[in-house]
PDB file of C-alpha atoms in Angstrom:
ATOM      1  CA  UNK A  14      63.570  14.135  -9.149  1.00 77.00           C
ATOM      2  CA  UNK A  15      63.431  16.665 -11.938  1.00 82.00           C
ATOM      3  CA  UNK A  16      66.891  17.274 -12.084  1.00 87.00           C
ATOM      4  CA  UNK A  17      67.133  13.319 -12.909  1.00 87.00           C
ATOM      5  CA  UNK A  18      64.517  13.365 -15.475  1.00 86.00           C
ATOM      6  CA  UNK A  19      66.013  16.411 -17.222  1.00 88.00           C
ATOM      7  CA  UNK A  20      69.340  14.622 -17.352  1.00 90.00           C
ATOM      8  CA  UNK A  21      67.680  11.402 -18.889  1.00 89.00           C
ATOM      9  CA  UNK A  22      66.014  13.741 -21.545  1.00 90.00           C
ATOM     10  CA  UNK A  23      69.791  14.838 -23.007  1.00 90.00           C
ATOM     11  CA  UNK A  24      70.240  11.172 -23.280  1.00 91.00           C
ATOM     12  CA  UNK A  25      67.159   9.847 -24.523  1.00 91.00           C
ATOM     13  CA  UNK A  26      65.066  13.122 -25.806  1.00 89.00           C
ATOM     14  CA  UNK A  27      62.389  10.943 -27.982  1.00 90.00           C
ATOM     15  CA  UNK A  28      61.240   9.288 -25.007  1.00 89.00           C
ATOM     16  CA  UNK A  29      61.894  11.886 -21.984  1.00 89.00           C
ATOM     17  CA  UNK A  30      59.701  14.611 -23.534  1.00 92.00           C
ATOM     18  CA  UNK A  31      58.797  17.512 -21.716  1.00 91.00           C
ATOM     19  CA  UNK A  32      55.205  16.349 -21.671  1.00 91.00           C
ATOM     20  CA  UNK A  33      56.442  12.826 -19.862  1.00 90.00           C
ATOM     21  CA  UNK A  34      58.211  14.731 -17.437  1.00 89.00           C
ATOM     22  CA  UNK A  35      55.612  17.226 -16.593  1.00 89.00           C
ATOM     23  CA  UNK A  36      53.071  14.321 -16.430  1.00 87.00           C
ATOM     24  CA  UNK A  37      55.136  12.127 -14.037  1.00 83.00           C
ATOM     25  CA  UNK A  38      55.564  15.347 -11.666  1.00 83.00           C
ATOM     26  CA  UNK A  39      52.093  15.983 -11.746  1.00 82.00           C
ATOM     27  CA  UNK A  40      51.305  12.203 -10.726  1.00 77.00           C
ATOM     28  CA  UNK A  41      53.809  12.244  -7.733  1.00 75.00           C
ATOM     29  CA  UNK A  42      52.468  15.884  -6.666  1.00 75.00           C
ATOM     30  CA  UNK A  43      48.476  14.419  -7.168  1.00 71.00           C
ATOM     31  CA  UNK A  44      49.103  10.991  -5.625  1.00 70.00           C
ATOM     32  CA  UNK A  45      51.678  11.567  -2.791  1.00 73.00           C
ATOM     33  CA  UNK A  46      50.955  14.993  -1.308  1.00 82.00           C
ATOM     34  CA  UNK A  47      47.424  14.834  -0.752  1.00 83.00           C
ATOM     35  CA  UNK A  48      47.053  11.445   0.668  1.00 89.00           C
ATOM     36  CA  UNK A  49      50.291  12.103   2.938  1.00 92.00           C
ATOM     37  CA  UNK A  50      49.014  14.951   4.167  1.00 93.00           C
ATOM     38  CA  UNK A  51      45.559  13.383   4.931  1.00 95.00           C
ATOM     39  CA  UNK A  52      47.193  10.583   6.721  1.00 96.00           C
ATOM     40  CA  UNK A  53      49.218  12.770   8.955  1.00 97.00           C
ATOM     41  CA  UNK A  54      45.992  14.657   9.837  1.00 97.00           C
ATOM     42  CA  UNK A  55      44.264  11.654  10.861  1.00 98.00           C
ATOM     43  CA  UNK A  56      46.967  10.402  12.864  1.00 98.00           C
ATOM     44  CA  UNK A  57      47.493  13.344  14.587  1.00 98.00           C
ATOM     45  CA  UNK A  58      43.952  13.323  15.395  1.00 98.00           C
ATOM     46  CA  UNK A  59      43.771   9.872  16.753  1.00 98.00           C
ATOM     47  CA  UNK A  60      46.648  10.946  19.225  1.00 98.00           C
ATOM     48  CA  UNK A  61      44.807  13.792  20.349  1.00 98.00           C
ATOM     49  CA  UNK A  62      41.983  11.632  21.548  1.00 97.00           C
ATOM     50  CA  UNK A  63      44.453   9.004  22.797  1.00 98.00           C
ATOM     51  CA  UNK A  64      46.859  11.005  24.856  1.00 96.00           C
ATOM     52  CA  UNK A  65      48.343   8.189  26.441  1.00 98.00           C
ATOM     53  CA  UNK A  66      49.590   6.928  22.794  1.00 98.00           C
ATOM     54  CA  UNK A  67      50.872  10.295  22.246  1.00 98.00           C
ATOM     55  CA  UNK A  68      52.937  10.169  25.366  1.00 97.00           C
ATOM     56  CA  UNK A  69      54.278   6.695  24.776  1.00 98.00           C
ATOM     57  CA  UNK A  70      55.387   7.816  21.455  1.00 98.00           C
ATOM     58  CA  UNK A  71      57.453  11.168  22.847  1.00 97.00           C
ATOM     59  CA  UNK A  72      58.878   8.378  25.335  1.00 97.00           C
ATOM     60  CA  UNK A  73      60.077   6.094  22.670  1.00 97.00           C
ATOM     61  CA  UNK A  74      61.739   8.791  20.708  1.00 97.00           C
ATOM     62  CA  UNK A  75      63.153  10.326  23.637  1.00 96.00           C
ATOM     63  CA  UNK A  76      64.694   7.311  24.879  1.00 96.00           C
ATOM     64  CA  UNK A  77      66.275   6.316  21.651  1.00 95.00           C
ATOM     65  CA  UNK A  78      67.434   9.872  20.343  1.00 93.00           C
ATOM     66  CA  UNK A  79      67.735  12.087  23.521  1.00 90.00           C
ATOM     67  CA  UNK A  80      67.295  15.542  22.951  1.00 86.00           C
ATOM     68  CA  UNK A  81      70.306  16.604  21.124  1.00 85.00           C
ATOM     69  CA  UNK A  82      69.341  15.985  17.471  1.00 88.00           C
ATOM     70  CA  UNK A  83      66.337  16.103  15.748  1.00 92.00           C
ATOM     71  CA  UNK A  84      64.588  12.906  14.006  1.00 95.00           C
ATOM     72  CA  UNK A  85      66.440  11.778  10.736  1.00 94.00           C
ATOM     73  CA  UNK A  86      65.161   9.025   8.377  1.00 93.00           C
ATOM     74  CA  UNK A  87      68.100   6.763   9.669  1.00 94.00           C
ATOM     75  CA  UNK A  88      66.210   6.995  13.007  1.00 96.00           C
ATOM     76  CA  UNK A  89      62.973   5.526  11.871  1.00 95.00           C
ATOM     77  CA  UNK A  90      63.828   2.025  12.225  1.00 93.00           C
ATOM     78  CA  UNK A  91      64.286   2.228  15.987  1.00 94.00           C
ATOM     79  CA  UNK A  92      60.918   3.537  16.624  1.00 96.00           C
ATOM     80  CA  UNK A  93      58.807   0.863  16.664  1.00 95.00           C
ATOM     81  CA  UNK A  94      55.739   2.132  18.225  1.00 97.00           C
ATOM     82  CA  UNK A  95      55.679   4.800  15.880  1.00 97.00           C
ATOM     83  CA  UNK A  96      55.455   2.524  13.152  1.00 96.00           C
ATOM     84  CA  UNK A  97      52.503   0.844  15.025  1.00 96.00           C
ATOM     85  CA  UNK A  98      50.695   4.064  15.326  1.00 98.00           C
ATOM     86  CA  UNK A  99      50.686   4.706  11.369  1.00 97.00           C
ATOM     87  CA  UNK A 100      49.793   1.371  10.716  1.00 96.00           C
ATOM     88  CA  UNK A 101      46.496   1.611  12.957  1.00 98.00           C
ATOM     89  CA  UNK A 102      46.077   5.095  11.513  1.00 98.00           C
ATOM     90  CA  UNK A 103      46.255   3.628   8.053  1.00 97.00           C
ATOM     91  CA  UNK A 104      44.239   0.928   8.992  1.00 97.00           C
ATOM     92  CA  UNK A 105      41.289   3.023  10.397  1.00 98.00           C
ATOM     93  CA  UNK A 106      41.448   5.560   7.666  1.00 97.00           C
ATOM     94  CA  UNK A 107      43.137   4.231   4.560  1.00 96.00           C
ATOM     95  CA  UNK A 108      44.042   7.242   2.398  1.00 92.00           C
ATOM     96  CA  UNK A 109      42.790   5.050  -0.487  1.00 90.00           C
ATOM     97  CA  UNK A 110      39.367   3.639   0.919  1.00 93.00           C
ATOM     98  CA  UNK A 111      38.498   2.225  -2.651  1.00 92.00           C
ATOM     99  CA  UNK A 112      40.860   1.036  -4.825  1.00 89.00           C
ATOM    100  CA  UNK A 113      40.212   0.117  -8.731  1.00 88.00           C
ATOM    101  CA  UNK A 114      41.250  -2.770 -10.731  1.00 87.00           C
ATOM    102  CA  UNK A 115      40.010  -3.942 -14.114  1.00 90.00           C
ATOM    103  CA  UNK A 116      39.512  -7.520 -14.626  1.00 92.00           C
ATOM    104  CA  UNK A 117      42.232  -9.000 -17.128  1.00 91.00           C
ATOM    105  CA  UNK A 118      39.548 -11.923 -18.040  1.00 93.00           C
ATOM    106  CA  UNK A 119      36.061 -13.191 -17.605  1.00 95.00           C
ATOM    107  CA  UNK A 120      35.654 -14.370 -13.644  1.00 92.00           C
ATOM    108  CA  UNK A 121      33.353 -14.973 -10.592  1.00 93.00           C
ATOM    109  CA  UNK A 122      33.352 -12.398  -7.603  1.00 88.00           C
ATOM    110  CA  UNK A 123      30.803 -12.798  -4.852  1.00 87.00           C
ATOM    111  CA  UNK A 124      28.749 -15.161  -6.893  1.00 92.00           C
ATOM    112  CA  UNK A 125      28.514 -12.403  -9.868  1.00 92.00           C
ATOM    113  CA  UNK A 126      29.829 -13.177 -13.310  1.00 95.00           C
ATOM    114  CA  UNK A 127      32.337 -10.525 -14.297  1.00 94.00           C
ATOM    115  CA  UNK A 128      33.302  -9.942 -17.787  1.00 95.00           C
ATOM    116  CA  UNK A 129      36.597  -8.959 -19.200  1.00 95.00           C
ATOM    117  CA  UNK A 130      37.459  -5.389 -19.042  1.00 94.00           C
ATOM    118  CA  UNK A 131      35.196  -4.817 -16.139  1.00 95.00           C
ATOM    119  CA  UNK A 132      35.970  -2.233 -13.207  1.00 93.00           C
ATOM    120  CA  UNK A 133      35.864  -3.684  -9.788  1.00 91.00           C
ATOM    121  CA  UNK A 134      35.970  -1.611  -6.547  1.00 91.00           C
ATOM    122  CA  UNK A 135      37.909  -3.013  -3.911  1.00 91.00           C
ATOM    123  CA  UNK A 136      36.373  -1.540  -0.548  1.00 94.00           C
ATOM    124  CA  UNK A 137      39.591  -1.387   1.526  1.00 95.00           C
ATOM    125  CA  UNK A 138      37.768   0.375   4.394  1.00 96.00           C
ATOM    126  CA  UNK A 139      35.303  -2.259   4.817  1.00 96.00           C
ATOM    127  CA  UNK A 140      38.196  -4.884   5.222  1.00 96.00           C
ATOM    128  CA  UNK A 141      40.384  -2.633   7.278  1.00 96.00           C
ATOM    129  CA  UNK A 142      37.227  -2.374   9.473  1.00 96.00           C
ATOM    130  CA  UNK A 143      35.683  -5.672   9.407  1.00 96.00           C
ATOM    131  CA  UNK A 144      35.012  -7.270  12.917  1.00 96.00           C
ATOM    132  CA  UNK A 145      35.613 -10.596  11.735  1.00 95.00           C
ATOM    133  CA  UNK A 146      39.185  -9.705  10.766  1.00 93.00           C
ATOM    134  CA  UNK A 147      39.903  -7.092  13.561  1.00 96.00           C
ATOM    135  CA  UNK A 148      39.199  -7.008  17.130  1.00 95.00           C
ATOM    136  CA  UNK A 149      37.254  -3.877  18.050  1.00 97.00           C
ATOM    137  CA  UNK A 150      37.936  -2.232  14.840  1.00 97.00           C
ATOM    138  CA  UNK A 151      36.620   0.933  15.618  1.00 97.00           C
ATOM    139  CA  UNK A 152      39.307   1.515  18.507  1.00 97.00           C
ATOM    140  CA  UNK A 153      42.541   2.944  18.349  1.00 98.00           C
ATOM    141  CA  UNK A 154      45.036   0.459  19.390  1.00 97.00           C
ATOM    142  CA  UNK A 155      48.621   0.837  18.065  1.00 97.00           C
ATOM    143  CA  UNK A 156      49.667  -2.368  20.163  1.00 96.00           C
ATOM    144  CA  UNK A 157      47.628  -4.710  18.018  1.00 94.00           C
ATOM    145  CA  UNK A 158      50.809  -4.132  15.571  1.00 94.00           C
ATOM    146  CA  UNK A 159      53.390  -4.592  18.373  1.00 92.00           C
ATOM    147  CA  UNK A 160      56.028  -7.163  17.085  1.00 86.00           C
ATOM    148  CA  UNK A 161      54.715  -7.226  13.680  1.00 76.00           C
ATOM    149  CA  UNK A 162      55.790  -3.269  12.793  1.00 61.00           C
ATOM    150  CA  UNK A 163      57.879  -4.479   9.569  1.00 60.00           C
ATOM    151  CA  UNK A 164      55.427  -7.434   8.637  1.00 67.00           C
ATOM    152  CA  UNK A 165      53.273  -7.542   5.759  1.00 72.00           C
ATOM    153  CA  UNK A 166      49.507  -8.713   6.804  1.00 78.00           C
ATOM    154  CA  UNK A 167      48.301 -10.094   3.453  1.00 79.00           C
ATOM    155  CA  UNK A 168      44.865  -8.881   2.406  1.00 86.00           C
ATOM    156  CA  UNK A 169      43.540  -8.120   6.077  1.00 91.00           C
ATOM    157  CA  UNK A 170      45.943  -4.492   5.745  1.00 93.00           C
ATOM    158  CA  UNK A 171      46.611  -3.147   2.357  1.00 92.00           C
ATOM    159  CA  UNK A 172      46.518   0.692   2.437  1.00 92.00           C
ATOM    160  CA  UNK A 173      48.784   1.000  -0.425  1.00 90.00           C
ATOM    161  CA  UNK A 174      46.778  -1.893  -2.538  1.00 88.00           C
ATOM    162  CA  UNK A 175      48.642  -5.098  -3.361  1.00 84.00           C
ATOM    163  CA  UNK A 176      50.759  -7.318  -5.611  1.00 82.00           C
ATOM    164  CA  UNK A 177      51.959  -5.671  -8.763  1.00 81.00           C
ATOM    165  CA  UNK A 178      49.516  -3.223  -8.877  1.00 79.00           C
ATOM    166  CA  UNK A 179      50.352  -1.758  -5.445  1.00 84.00           C
ATOM    167  CA  UNK A 180      51.389   2.100  -5.103  1.00 83.00           C
ATOM    168  CA  UNK A 181      54.914   2.149  -6.197  1.00 80.00           C
ATOM    169  CA  UNK A 182      55.350   5.019  -3.812  1.00 82.00           C
ATOM    170  CA  UNK A 183      54.747   2.828  -0.620  1.00 88.00           C
ATOM    171  CA  UNK A 184      58.414   3.040   0.666  1.00 87.00           C
ATOM    172  CA  UNK A 185      58.629   6.816   0.140  1.00 85.00           C
ATOM    173  CA  UNK A 186      55.043   7.460   1.900  1.00 90.00           C
ATOM    174  CA  UNK A 187      56.002   5.356   4.833  1.00 93.00           C
ATOM    175  CA  UNK A 188      59.264   7.311   5.114  1.00 93.00           C
ATOM    176  CA  UNK A 189      57.635  10.921   4.633  1.00 93.00           C
ATOM    177  CA  UNK A 190      54.912  10.258   7.143  1.00 96.00           C
ATOM    178  CA  UNK A 191      57.183   8.499   9.728  1.00 97.00           C
ATOM    179  CA  UNK A 192      59.786  11.349   9.417  1.00 96.00           C
ATOM    180  CA  UNK A 193      57.048  14.510   9.638  1.00 96.00           C
ATOM    181  CA  UNK A 194      54.858  12.642  12.069  1.00 98.00           C
ATOM    182  CA  UNK A 195      57.772  11.501  14.321  1.00 97.00           C
ATOM    183  CA  UNK A 196      59.243  15.377  14.259  1.00 96.00           C
ATOM    184  CA  UNK A 197      55.995  16.566  15.356  1.00 97.00           C
ATOM    185  CA  UNK A 198      55.769  14.522  18.213  1.00 97.00           C
ATOM    186  CA  UNK A 199      59.241  14.865  19.286  1.00 97.00           C
ATOM    187  CA  UNK A 200      59.624  18.777  19.393  1.00 95.00           C
ATOM    188  CA  UNK A 201      56.116  19.991  19.964  1.00 96.00           C
ATOM    189  CA  UNK A 202      53.486  19.365  22.761  1.00 96.00           C
ATOM    190  CA  UNK A 203      50.029  19.152  21.098  1.00 96.00           C
ATOM    191  CA  UNK A 204      46.571  20.024  22.098  1.00 94.00           C
ATOM    192  CA  UNK A 205      43.074  20.272  20.413  1.00 92.00           C
ATOM    193  CA  UNK A 206      41.349  23.674  20.384  1.00 90.00           C
ATOM    194  CA  UNK A 207      37.812  23.607  22.336  1.00 83.00           C
ATOM    195  CA  UNK A 208      36.678  21.142  24.851  1.00 83.00           C
ATOM    196  CA  UNK A 209      35.791  17.532  24.089  1.00 89.00           C
ATOM    197  CA  UNK A 210      37.133  15.113  21.865  1.00 94.00           C
ATOM    198  CA  UNK A 211      38.332  15.629  18.078  1.00 96.00           C
ATOM    199  CA  UNK A 212      35.806  15.135  15.404  1.00 96.00           C
ATOM    200  CA  UNK A 213      36.536  12.113  13.721  1.00 97.00           C
ATOM    201  CA  UNK A 214      33.761  12.300  11.355  1.00 96.00           C
ATOM    202  CA  UNK A 215      34.809  11.323   7.731  1.00 95.00           C
ATOM    203  CA  UNK A 216      34.314  13.641   4.767  1.00 93.00           C
ATOM    204  CA  UNK A 217      33.816  12.906   1.159  1.00 89.00           C
ATOM    205  CA  UNK A 218      36.936  12.437  -1.628  1.00 85.00           C
ATOM    206  CA  UNK A 219      39.295   9.927  -2.827  1.00 82.00           C
ATOM    207  CA  UNK A 220      41.767  10.440   0.066  1.00 86.00           C
ATOM    208  CA  UNK A 221      38.910  10.064   2.714  1.00 91.00           C
ATOM    209  CA  UNK A 222      39.595  13.627   4.160  1.00 93.00           C
ATOM    210  CA  UNK A 223      38.360  14.815   7.608  1.00 96.00           C
ATOM    211  CA  UNK A 224      35.031  16.284   7.483  1.00 96.00           C
ATOM    212  CA  UNK A 225      35.671  18.964  10.083  1.00 95.00           C
ATOM    213  CA  UNK A 226      39.608  20.203   9.272  1.00 95.00           C
ATOM    214  CA  UNK A 227      42.233  19.387  12.412  1.00 96.00           C
ATOM    215  CA  UNK A 228      42.434  22.629  14.763  1.00 94.00           C
ATOM    216  CA  UNK A 229      45.168  22.147  17.298  1.00 95.00           C
ATOM    217  CA  UNK A 230      47.350  24.452  19.545  1.00 95.00           C
ATOM    218  CA  UNK A 231      51.046  23.344  19.696  1.00 95.00           C
ATOM    219  CA  UNK A 232      54.164  24.512  21.966  1.00 95.00           C
ATOM    220  CA  UNK A 233      57.687  23.703  21.753  1.00 94.00           C
ATOM    221  CA  UNK A 234      58.804  21.388  24.347  1.00 93.00           C
ATOM    222  CA  UNK A 235      61.266  22.937  26.502  1.00 92.00           C
ATOM    223  CA  UNK A 236      64.368  20.650  25.638  1.00 88.00           C
ATOM    224  CA  UNK A 237      63.972  21.347  22.227  1.00 89.00           C
ATOM    225  CA  UNK A 238      63.511  25.249  21.765  1.00 88.00           C
ATOM    226  CA  UNK A 239      67.302  25.809  21.361  1.00 84.00           C
ATOM    227  CA  UNK A 240      67.684  22.909  18.944  1.00 84.00           C
ATOM    228  CA  UNK A 241      64.439  24.247  16.959  1.00 85.00           C
ATOM    229  CA  UNK A 242      66.099  27.735  16.752  1.00 84.00           C
ATOM    230  CA  UNK A 243      69.120  26.462  15.258  1.00 78.00           C
ATOM    231  CA  UNK A 244      67.420  24.177  12.611  1.00 68.00           C
TER     232      UNK A 244
END
């Protein structure tokens, strides 16, 4: 990305200044890194508390890819259950639980008069966990998305926002989460540290972090030891 920006700077130095390039890099790192890592942490936590789903995801990857090569981006479209897991995790624990929007004109929302320029906060967490919209919303059920892995779900599910103001990095984020999570599931067996369920308490922060960081123990799966040593 930096190389592309520097090449554009040579063609349009007045626009692509060092300040513009530096600002864009900070946005990409700030908006993409923390939210992606948080999503992966929540998803692994959910899978550890639901080992049947973790096993099902491993079986799907094994059935499609075997054990002779590591998962690649081009493999993701074949892994429908992995997509269901990611969607369910983003539904239960959206990385952006509250999304701000500024009203472009006077309007009425929920019976309240909203003036032009007012900052409105859309509570995605409440929408994603509304029992009027989702059956047993606090239950981890990736199967609810089976057959709808690549579909949009309107305003029922919008972890990246919606419309023209939706997150421009949605495609990149989904590929990154899918590739990292798929690789972790494919290559390692996972278990939580200590007895009992993983603590799913929510912390405070813009990206809805876990209150207690996830502590896990992992072992390379026997079929992938040689492959990992060559990676």
